[in-house]
Coordinates of C-alpha atoms and ligand atoms in Angstrom, one line a residue:
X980 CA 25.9 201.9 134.2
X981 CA 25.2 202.1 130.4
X982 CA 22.8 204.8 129.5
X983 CA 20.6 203.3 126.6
X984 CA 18.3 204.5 123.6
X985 CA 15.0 206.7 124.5
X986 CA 12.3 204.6 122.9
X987 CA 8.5 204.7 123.5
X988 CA 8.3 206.5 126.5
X989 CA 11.3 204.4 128.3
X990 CA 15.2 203.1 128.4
X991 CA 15.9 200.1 125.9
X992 CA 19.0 198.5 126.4
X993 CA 21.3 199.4 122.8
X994 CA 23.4 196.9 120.9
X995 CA 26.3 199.1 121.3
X996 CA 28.1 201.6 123.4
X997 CA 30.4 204.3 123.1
X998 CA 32.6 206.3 126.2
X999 CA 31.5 209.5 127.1
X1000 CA 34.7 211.5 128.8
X1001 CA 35.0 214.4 130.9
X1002 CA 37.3 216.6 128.7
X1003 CA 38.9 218.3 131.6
X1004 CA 39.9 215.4 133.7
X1005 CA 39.8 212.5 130.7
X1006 CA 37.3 210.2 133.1
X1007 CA 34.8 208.9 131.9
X1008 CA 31.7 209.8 132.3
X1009 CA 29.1 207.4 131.0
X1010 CA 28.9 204.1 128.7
X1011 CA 26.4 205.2 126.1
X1012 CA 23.9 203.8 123.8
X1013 CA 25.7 204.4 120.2
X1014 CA 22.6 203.3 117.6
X1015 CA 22.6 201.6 114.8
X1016 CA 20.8 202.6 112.0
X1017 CA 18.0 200.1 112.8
X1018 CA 17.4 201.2 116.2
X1019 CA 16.9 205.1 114.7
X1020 CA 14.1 203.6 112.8
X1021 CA 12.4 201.9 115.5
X1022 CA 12.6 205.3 117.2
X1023 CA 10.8 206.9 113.9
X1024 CA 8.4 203.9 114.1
X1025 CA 7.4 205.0 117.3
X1026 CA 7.3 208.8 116.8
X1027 CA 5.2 207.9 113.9
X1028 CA 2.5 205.8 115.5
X1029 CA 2.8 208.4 118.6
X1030 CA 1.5 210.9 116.4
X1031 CA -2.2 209.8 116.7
X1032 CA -2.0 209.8 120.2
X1033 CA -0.7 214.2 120.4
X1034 CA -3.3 214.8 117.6
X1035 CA -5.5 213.5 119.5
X1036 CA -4.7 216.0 122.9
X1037 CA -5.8 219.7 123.9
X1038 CA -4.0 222.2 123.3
X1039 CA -4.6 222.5 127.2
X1040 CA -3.2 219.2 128.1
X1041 CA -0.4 219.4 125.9
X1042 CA 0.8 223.1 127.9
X1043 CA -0.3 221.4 130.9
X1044 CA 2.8 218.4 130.2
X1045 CA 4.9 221.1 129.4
X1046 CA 4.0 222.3 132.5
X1047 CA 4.5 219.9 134.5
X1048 CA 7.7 219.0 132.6
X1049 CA 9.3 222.6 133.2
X1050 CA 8.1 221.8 137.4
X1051 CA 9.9 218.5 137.2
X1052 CA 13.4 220.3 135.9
X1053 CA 13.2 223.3 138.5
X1054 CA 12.9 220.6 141.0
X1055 CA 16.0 218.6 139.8
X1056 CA 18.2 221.7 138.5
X1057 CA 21.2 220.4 140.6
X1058 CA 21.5 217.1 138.9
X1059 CA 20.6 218.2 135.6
X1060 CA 23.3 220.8 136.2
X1061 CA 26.0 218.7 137.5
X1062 CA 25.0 216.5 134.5
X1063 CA 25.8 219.6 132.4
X1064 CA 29.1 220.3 133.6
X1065 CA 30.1 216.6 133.2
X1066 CA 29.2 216.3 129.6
X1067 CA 30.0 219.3 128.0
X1068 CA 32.8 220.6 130.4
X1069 CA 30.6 223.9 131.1
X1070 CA 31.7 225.7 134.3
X1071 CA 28.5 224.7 137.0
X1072 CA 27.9 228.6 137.4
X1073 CA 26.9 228.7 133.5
X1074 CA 25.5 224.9 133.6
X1075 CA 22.9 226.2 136.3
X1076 CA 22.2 229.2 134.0
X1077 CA 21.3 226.9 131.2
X1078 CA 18.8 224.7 133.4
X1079 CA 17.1 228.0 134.5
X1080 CA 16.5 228.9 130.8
X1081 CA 15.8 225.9 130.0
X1082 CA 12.6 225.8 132.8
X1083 CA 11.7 229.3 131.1
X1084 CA 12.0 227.9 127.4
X1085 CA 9.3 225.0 128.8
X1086 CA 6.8 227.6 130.7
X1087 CA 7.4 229.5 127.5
X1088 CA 6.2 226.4 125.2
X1089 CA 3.2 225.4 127.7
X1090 CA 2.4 229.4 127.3
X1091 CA 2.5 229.5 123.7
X1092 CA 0.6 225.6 123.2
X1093 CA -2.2 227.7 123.9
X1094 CA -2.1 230.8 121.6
X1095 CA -1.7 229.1 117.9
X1096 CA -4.0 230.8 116.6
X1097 CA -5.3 231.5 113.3
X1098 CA -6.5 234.7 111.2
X1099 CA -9.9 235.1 109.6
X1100 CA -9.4 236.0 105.7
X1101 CA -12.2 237.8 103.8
X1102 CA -12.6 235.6 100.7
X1103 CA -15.4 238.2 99.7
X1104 CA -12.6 240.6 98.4
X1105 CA -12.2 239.0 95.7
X1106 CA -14.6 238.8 93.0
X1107 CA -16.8 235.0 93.2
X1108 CA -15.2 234.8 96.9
X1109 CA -18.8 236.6 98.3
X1110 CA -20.9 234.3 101.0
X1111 CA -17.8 232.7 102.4
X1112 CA -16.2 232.4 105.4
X1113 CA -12.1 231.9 106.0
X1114 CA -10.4 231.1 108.5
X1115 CA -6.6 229.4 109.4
X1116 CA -5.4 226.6 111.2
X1117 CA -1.9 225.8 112.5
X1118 CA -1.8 221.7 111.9
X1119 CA 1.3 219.8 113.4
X1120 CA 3.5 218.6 111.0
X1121 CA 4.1 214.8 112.3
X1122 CA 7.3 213.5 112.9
X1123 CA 10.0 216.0 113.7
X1124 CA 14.1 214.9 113.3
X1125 CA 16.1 217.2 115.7
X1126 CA 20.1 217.1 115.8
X1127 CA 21.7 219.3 118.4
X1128 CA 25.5 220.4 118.5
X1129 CA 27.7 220.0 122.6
X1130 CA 27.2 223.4 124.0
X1131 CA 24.0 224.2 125.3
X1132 CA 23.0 220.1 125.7
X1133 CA 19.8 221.3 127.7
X1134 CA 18.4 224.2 126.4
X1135 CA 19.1 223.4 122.6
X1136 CA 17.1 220.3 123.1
X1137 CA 14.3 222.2 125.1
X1138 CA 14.3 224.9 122.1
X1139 CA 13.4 221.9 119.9
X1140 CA 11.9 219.5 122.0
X1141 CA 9.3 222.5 123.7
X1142 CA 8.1 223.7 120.4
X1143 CA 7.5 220.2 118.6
X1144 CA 5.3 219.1 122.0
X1145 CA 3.6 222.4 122.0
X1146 CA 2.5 222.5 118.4
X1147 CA 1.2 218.6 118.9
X1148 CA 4.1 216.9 116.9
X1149 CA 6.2 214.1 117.8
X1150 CA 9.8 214.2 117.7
X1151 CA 13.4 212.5 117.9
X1152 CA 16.4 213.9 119.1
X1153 CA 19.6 213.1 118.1
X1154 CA 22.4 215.0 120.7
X1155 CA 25.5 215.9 120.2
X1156 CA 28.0 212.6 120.5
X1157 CA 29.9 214.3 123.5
X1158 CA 26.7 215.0 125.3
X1159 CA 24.0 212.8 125.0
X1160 CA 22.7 212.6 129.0
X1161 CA 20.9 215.6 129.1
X1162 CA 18.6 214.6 126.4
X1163 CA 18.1 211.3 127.6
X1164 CA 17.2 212.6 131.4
X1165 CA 14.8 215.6 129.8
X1166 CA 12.9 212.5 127.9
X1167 CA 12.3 210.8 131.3
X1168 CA 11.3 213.6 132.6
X1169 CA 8.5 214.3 130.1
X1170 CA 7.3 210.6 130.5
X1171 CA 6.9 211.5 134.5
X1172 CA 5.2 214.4 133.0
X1173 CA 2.7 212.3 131.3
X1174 CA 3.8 213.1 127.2
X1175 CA 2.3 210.1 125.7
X1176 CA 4.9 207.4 124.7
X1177 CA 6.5 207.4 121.7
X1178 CA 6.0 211.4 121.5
X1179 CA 9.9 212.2 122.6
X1180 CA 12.4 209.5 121.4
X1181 CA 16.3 210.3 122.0
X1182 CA 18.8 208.4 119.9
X1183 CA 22.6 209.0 120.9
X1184 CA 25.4 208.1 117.9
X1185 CA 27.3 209.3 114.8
X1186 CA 25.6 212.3 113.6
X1187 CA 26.4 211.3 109.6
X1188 CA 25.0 207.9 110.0
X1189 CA 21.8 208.8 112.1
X1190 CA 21.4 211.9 110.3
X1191 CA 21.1 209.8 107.2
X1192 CA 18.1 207.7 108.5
X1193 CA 16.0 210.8 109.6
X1194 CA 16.8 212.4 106.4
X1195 CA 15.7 209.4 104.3
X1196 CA 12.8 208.5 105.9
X1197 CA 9.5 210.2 104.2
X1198 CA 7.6 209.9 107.9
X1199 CA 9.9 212.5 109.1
X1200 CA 8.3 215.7 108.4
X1201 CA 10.7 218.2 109.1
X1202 CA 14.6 218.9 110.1
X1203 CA 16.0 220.9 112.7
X1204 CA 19.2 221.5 112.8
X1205 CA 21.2 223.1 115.3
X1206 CA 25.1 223.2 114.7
X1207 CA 28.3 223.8 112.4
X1208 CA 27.6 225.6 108.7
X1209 CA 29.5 222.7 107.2
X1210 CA 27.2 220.2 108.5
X1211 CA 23.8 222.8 108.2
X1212 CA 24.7 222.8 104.4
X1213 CA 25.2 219.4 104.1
X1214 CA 21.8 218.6 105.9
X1215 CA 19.9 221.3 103.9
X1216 CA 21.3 219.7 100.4
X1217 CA 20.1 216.3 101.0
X1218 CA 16.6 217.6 102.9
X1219 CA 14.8 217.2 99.6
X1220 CA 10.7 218.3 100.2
X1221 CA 11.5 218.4 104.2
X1222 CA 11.0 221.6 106.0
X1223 CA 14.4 222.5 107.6
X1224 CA 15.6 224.9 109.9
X1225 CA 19.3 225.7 110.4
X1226 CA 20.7 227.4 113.6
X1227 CA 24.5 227.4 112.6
X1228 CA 27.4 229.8 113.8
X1229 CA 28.9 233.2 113.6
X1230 CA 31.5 235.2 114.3
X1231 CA 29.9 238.0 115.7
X1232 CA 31.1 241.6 115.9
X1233 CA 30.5 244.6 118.8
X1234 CA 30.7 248.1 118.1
X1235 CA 31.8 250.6 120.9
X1236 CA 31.5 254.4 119.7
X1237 CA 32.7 257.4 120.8
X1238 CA 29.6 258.2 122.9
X1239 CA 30.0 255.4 125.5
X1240 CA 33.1 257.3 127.0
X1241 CA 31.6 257.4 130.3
X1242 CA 30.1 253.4 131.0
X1243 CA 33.6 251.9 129.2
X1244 CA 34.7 249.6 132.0
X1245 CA 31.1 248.9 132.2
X1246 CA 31.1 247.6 128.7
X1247 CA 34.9 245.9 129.0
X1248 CA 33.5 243.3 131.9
X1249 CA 30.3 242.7 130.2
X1250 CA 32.3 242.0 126.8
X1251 CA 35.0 239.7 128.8
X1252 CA 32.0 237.6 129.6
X1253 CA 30.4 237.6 126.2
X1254 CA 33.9 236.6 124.6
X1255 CA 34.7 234.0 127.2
X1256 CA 31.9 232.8 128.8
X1257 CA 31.8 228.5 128.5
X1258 CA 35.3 229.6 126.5
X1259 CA 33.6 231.1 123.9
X1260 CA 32.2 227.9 122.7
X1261 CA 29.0 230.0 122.4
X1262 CA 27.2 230.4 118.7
X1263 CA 26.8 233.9 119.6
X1264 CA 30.3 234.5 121.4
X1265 CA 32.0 237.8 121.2
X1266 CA 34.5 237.5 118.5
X1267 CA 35.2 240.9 117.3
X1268 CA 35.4 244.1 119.1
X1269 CA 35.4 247.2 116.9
X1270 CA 35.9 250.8 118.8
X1271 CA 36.1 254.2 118.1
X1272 CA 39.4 255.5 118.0
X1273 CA 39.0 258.3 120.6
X1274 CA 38.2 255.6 123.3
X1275 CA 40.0 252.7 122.0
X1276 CA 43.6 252.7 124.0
X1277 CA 41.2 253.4 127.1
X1278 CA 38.3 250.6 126.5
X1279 CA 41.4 247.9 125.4
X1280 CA 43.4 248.8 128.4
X1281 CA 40.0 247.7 131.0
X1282 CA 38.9 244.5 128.2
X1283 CA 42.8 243.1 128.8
X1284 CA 42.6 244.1 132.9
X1285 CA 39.5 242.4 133.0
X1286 CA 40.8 239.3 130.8
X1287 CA 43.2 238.9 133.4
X1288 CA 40.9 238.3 136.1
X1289 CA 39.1 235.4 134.1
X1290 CA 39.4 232.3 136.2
X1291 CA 40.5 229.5 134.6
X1292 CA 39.8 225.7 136.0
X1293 CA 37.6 222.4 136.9
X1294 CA 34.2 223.3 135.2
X1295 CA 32.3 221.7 138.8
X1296 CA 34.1 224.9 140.8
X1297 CA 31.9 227.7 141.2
X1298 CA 34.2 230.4 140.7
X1299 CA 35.4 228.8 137.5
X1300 CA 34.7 231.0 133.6
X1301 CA 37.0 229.1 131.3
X1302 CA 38.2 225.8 131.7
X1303 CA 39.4 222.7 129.1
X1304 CA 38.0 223.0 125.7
X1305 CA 35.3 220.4 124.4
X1306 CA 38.1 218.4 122.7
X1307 CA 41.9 218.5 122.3
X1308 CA 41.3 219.0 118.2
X1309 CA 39.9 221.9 119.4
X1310 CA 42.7 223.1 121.4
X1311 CA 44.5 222.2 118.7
X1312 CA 43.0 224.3 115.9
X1313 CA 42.7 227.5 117.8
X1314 CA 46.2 227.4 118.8
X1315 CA 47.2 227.1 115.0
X1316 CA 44.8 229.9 114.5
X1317 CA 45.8 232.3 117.1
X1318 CA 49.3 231.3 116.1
X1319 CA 48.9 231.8 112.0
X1320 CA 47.6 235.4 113.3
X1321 CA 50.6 236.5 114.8
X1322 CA 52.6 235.5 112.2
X1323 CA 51.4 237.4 109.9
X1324 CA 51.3 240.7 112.0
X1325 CA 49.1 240.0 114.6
X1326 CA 49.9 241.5 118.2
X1327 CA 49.4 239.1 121.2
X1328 CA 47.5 241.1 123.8
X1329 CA 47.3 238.1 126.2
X1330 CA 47.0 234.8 126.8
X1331 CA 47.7 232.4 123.4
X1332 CA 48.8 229.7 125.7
X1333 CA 47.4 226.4 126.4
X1334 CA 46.3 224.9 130.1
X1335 CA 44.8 221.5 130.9
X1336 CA 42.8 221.1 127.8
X1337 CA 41.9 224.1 127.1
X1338 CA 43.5 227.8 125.9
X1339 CA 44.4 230.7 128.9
X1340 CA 41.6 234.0 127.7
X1341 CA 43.1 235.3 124.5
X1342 CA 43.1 238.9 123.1
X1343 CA 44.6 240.2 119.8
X1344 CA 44.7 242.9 117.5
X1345 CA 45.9 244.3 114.4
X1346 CA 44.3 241.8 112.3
X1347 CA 43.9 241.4 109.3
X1348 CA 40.4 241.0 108.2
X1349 CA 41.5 237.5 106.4
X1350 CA 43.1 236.6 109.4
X1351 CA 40.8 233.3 110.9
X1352 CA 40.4 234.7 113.7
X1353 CA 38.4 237.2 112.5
X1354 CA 36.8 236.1 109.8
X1355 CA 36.0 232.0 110.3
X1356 CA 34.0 231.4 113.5
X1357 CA 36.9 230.7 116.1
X1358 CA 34.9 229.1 118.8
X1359 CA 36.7 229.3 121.9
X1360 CA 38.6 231.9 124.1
X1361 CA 39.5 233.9 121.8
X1362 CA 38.9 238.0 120.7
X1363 CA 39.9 240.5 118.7
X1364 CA 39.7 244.0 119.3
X1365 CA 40.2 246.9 116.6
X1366 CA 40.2 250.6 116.4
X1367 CA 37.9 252.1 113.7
X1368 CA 37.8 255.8 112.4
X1369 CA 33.5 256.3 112.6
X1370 CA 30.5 253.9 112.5
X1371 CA 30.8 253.7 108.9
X1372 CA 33.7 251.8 109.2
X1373 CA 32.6 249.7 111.7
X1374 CA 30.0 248.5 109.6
X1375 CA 31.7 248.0 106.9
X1376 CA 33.9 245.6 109.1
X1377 CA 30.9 244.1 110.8
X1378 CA 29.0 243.2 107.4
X1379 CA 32.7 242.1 106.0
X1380 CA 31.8 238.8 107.4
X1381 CA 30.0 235.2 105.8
X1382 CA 28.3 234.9 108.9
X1383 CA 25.2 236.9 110.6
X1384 CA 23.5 236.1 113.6
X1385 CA 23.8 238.4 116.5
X1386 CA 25.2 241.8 116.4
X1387 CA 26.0 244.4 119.4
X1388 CA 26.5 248.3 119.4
X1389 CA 27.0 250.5 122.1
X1390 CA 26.2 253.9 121.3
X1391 CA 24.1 257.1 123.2
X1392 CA 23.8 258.5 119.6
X1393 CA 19.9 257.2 118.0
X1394 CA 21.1 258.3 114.5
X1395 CA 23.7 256.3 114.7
X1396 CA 22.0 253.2 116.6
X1397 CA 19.3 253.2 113.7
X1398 CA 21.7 253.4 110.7
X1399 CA 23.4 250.5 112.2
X1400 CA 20.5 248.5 113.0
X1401 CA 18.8 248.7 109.8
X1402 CA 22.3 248.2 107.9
X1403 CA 23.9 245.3 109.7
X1404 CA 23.5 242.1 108.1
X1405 CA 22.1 240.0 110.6
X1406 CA 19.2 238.3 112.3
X1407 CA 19.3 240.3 115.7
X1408 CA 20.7 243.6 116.4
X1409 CA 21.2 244.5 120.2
X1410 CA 21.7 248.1 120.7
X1411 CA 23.2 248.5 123.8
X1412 CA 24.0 244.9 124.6
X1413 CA 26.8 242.9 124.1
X1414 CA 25.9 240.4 121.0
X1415 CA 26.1 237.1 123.4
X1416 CA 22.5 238.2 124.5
X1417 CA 19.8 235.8 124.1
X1418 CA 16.5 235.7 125.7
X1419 CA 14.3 232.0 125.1
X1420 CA 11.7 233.7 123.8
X1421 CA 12.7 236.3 121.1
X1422 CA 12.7 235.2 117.5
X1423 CA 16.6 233.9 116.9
X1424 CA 18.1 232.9 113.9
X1425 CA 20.7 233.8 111.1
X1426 CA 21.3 235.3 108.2
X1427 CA 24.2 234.3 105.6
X1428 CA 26.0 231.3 106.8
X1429 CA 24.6 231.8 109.9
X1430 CA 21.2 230.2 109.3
X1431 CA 18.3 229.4 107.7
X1432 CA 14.6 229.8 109.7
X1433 CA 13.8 230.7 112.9
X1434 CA 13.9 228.9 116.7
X1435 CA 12.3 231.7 119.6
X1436 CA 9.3 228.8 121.1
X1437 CA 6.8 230.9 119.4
X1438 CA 8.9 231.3 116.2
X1439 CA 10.0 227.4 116.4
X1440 CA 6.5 226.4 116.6
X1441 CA 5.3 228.3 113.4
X1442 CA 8.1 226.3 111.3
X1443 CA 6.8 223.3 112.9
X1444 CA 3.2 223.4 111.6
X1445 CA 1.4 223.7 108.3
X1446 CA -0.9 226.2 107.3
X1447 CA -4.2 225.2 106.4
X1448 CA -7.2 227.2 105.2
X1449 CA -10.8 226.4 105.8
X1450 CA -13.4 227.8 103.6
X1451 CA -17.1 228.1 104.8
X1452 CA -19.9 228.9 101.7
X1453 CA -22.8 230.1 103.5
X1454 CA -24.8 231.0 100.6
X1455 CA -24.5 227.3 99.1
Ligands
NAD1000 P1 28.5 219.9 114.7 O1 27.9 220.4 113.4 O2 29.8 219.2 114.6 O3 27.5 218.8 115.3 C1 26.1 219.1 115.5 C2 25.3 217.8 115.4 O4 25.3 217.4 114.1 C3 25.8 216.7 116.3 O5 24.7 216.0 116.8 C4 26.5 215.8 115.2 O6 26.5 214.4 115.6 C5 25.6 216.0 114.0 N1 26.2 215.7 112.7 C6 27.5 215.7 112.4 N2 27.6 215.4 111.1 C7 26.4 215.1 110.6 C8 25.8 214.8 109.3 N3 26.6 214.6 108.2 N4 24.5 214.6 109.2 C9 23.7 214.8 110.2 N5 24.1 215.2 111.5 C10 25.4 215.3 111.6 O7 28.4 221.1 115.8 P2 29.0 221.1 117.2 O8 30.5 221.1 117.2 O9 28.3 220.1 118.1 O10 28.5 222.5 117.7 C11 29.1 223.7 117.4 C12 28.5 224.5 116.3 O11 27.1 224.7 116.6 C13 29.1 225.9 116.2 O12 29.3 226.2 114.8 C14 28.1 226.8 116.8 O13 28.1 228.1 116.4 C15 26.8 226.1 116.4 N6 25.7 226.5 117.2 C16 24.7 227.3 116.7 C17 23.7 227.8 117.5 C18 22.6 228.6 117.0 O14 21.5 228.7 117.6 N7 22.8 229.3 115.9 C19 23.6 227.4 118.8 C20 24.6 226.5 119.3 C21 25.7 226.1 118.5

């Protein structure tokens, strides 16, 4: 059955298709609507005349669709997570994960519909401002253009899609090529919910042409952007007067010190998860492991142990961490990457090997710092792990990156946690934490390369509305 355009609150039959395939098993999936240009601007046609219609609602009724919407998806996780799994080849353990966060990021949104408040500014300190009353208001923008990368096909959405509702915007996603169902069963969901037509439009196709239309077109408002730097940039440069906001990638960096002795294989299997979970096809994935050099030979010998254990396989069995990648290029370029790394001095400390379409749990070190693998984001199963003489160092190696997103430090020593906090170059520091730690409704984004703006519902939400000031003369 071919799964159509999102229009106006229902399915509309497209003028073309393209094959979605499972990348592990190279079946196919789903005939899908691949729009023209034309039928994107139908899609901002109706956005922009459903705009009236969410102007026109409660802040109360818009949290209570969100609501209702974030009921509807707990009730159908199983499909929405067998969907998952399909689409973006994401072991079902981890494509479950993502519909729970997902409900959270929605309850989260209906939460936060209610609280945009304003402040009250005293006009009177300034001289001629006296007999007058300020105050703030949070408008909607209008028409919002969202294009979301493969890997999180639910909750990306949601952390676009929740906000716009919330804030009483319209909006139009336009997923990822390889996984476009998710989106397009989230938008009938939020028509059962009782969103207004027209308010949530999904358009599946070729990001450069689409993108094109939503970036021309003066009704849409405002640009956001979840993906690759390359294509972040490119969006920013030809955003014009738009308001954008860029959720790009990393390659982010863990620091193990001296003081976590004691909880080491603790931290080895929580950082095997962080660097292989979904095969590190994660914007936040562990990429570099930097540890002191007292407790390095002991925390690499557990991280490698541990890799060992990974289990490899179909994404839809539940023991499954690592399975094919999203695409064979993919396979392709890390290979070349992890290969480039070891010949130029590089020690293979596992894996390095294809399987199926995707690469075995891969562990390297003595890198280079110019090495890819350390300092491009690698985006799949790969990690490196390095000794370093004191936290100063480790800094130094941790900053010594284009990117800045999430960064992790385990450490017992405060001194040493706050130096490192308030020096690394990023948007979140985790102290204690491995850096693949997200919660849905913590202010997220990147510095660098990394970013531009903020997501985090309530965060999203302010990017997504204008500021205006009312001014009340009382002694006119
Ligand atoms: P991608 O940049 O290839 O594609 C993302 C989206 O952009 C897709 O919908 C694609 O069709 C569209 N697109 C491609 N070219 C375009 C153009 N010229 N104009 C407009 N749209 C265009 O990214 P991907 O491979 O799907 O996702 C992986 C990347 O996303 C990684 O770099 C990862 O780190 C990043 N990411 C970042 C976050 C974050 O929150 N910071 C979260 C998830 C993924």
């Amino acid at each position: 059955m071919i799964k159509g355009l999102f229009i106006e609150g229902k399915v509309v039959t497209p003028k073309n298709t393209y094959t979605v395939q499972h990348p592990h098993t190279e079946e196919q999936v789903a005939e899908v609507a691949d729009a023209t240009e034309e039928e994107m601007q139908e899609a901002i046609d109706s956005a922009f005349k459903a705009f009236g219609k969410m102007k026109a609602l409660s802040s109360g009724d818009r949290a209570e669709i969100l609501n209702r919407a974030a009921n509807l998806l707990e009730e159908e996780k199983e499909d929405f997570a067998q969907t998952i799994a399909l689409e973006a080849c994401k072991p079902i353990t981890a494509a479950r994960g993502e519909v729970d966060r997902s409900v959270q990021t929605l309850r989260f949104s209906g939460d936060e519909a209610k609280h945009i408040g304003g402040e009250y500014i005293p006009l009177d300190a300034a001289k001629g401002g006296e007999g007058r009353d300020a105050y703030t208001v949070h408008e909607p923008m209008g028409v919002v253009g969202a294009i979301t990368p493969f890997n999180f096909p639910l909750n990306l959405v949601v952390h676009k899609v929740g906000p716009a509702l919330a804030a009483g915007n319209t909006i139009i996603v336009k997923p990822a090529e390889q996984t476009p169902l998710s989106s397009l069963k989230l938008a009938e969901l939020f028509t059962k919910a009782g969103l207004p037509n027209g308010a949530f439009n999904v358009i599946p196709g070729d990001g450069p042409k689409l993108g094109k239309v939503l970036l021309d077109d003066s009704r849409v408002q405002k640009i956001s952007f979840t993906g690759s730097p390359v294509v972040g940039k490119l969006i920013k440069s030809q955003a014009g007067m738009k308001r954008v906001t860029l959720e790009l990638g990393s390659n982010s960096a863990l620091y193990i010190d001296e003081s976590s002795k004691g909880s080491l294989e603790d931290i080895a299997s929580k950082a095997v998860t962080g660097a292989f979970v979904y095969n590190g096809q994660v914007c936040i994935s562990t990429q570099r492991i930097y540890v002191h050099e007292s407790v390095f030979e002991a925390f690499k010998q557990s991280f490698v142990l541990n890799t060992k254990d990974v289990p490899f396989g179909d994404p839809l069995d539940d023991n499954t961490m690592v399975t094919s990648l999203i695409n064979k290029k993919s396979q392709q370029r890390i290979l070349e990457w992890i290969n480039e790394a070891v010949e130029s001095g590089a020690k293979l400390l596992t894996g390095g090997e294809a399987k199926a379409n995707g690469i075995l749990p891969t562990v390297l070190t003595d890198i280079k710092s110019t090495d890819k693998v350390s300092c491009q984001e690698i985006f799949g199963p790969v990690v490196i792990i390095q000794p370093v003489k004191n936290h100063e160092e480790a800094l130094n190696l941790m900053n010594n990156s284009d990117f800045g997103l999430n960064a992790g430090i385990f450490t017992n020593n405060l001194q040493q946690a706050l130096e490192m906090a308030h020096g690394l170059e990023v948007g979140q520091v985790l102290v204690n934490d491995i850096p693949t730690t997200r919660f849905d409704h913590m202010p997220y984004g990147g510095v660098k390369s990394s970013g531009y703006g903020h997501e985090g519902v309530k965060y999203a939400i302010k990017e997504m509305t204008r500021l205006k000031m009312i001014s009340l003369n009382y002694r006119f």
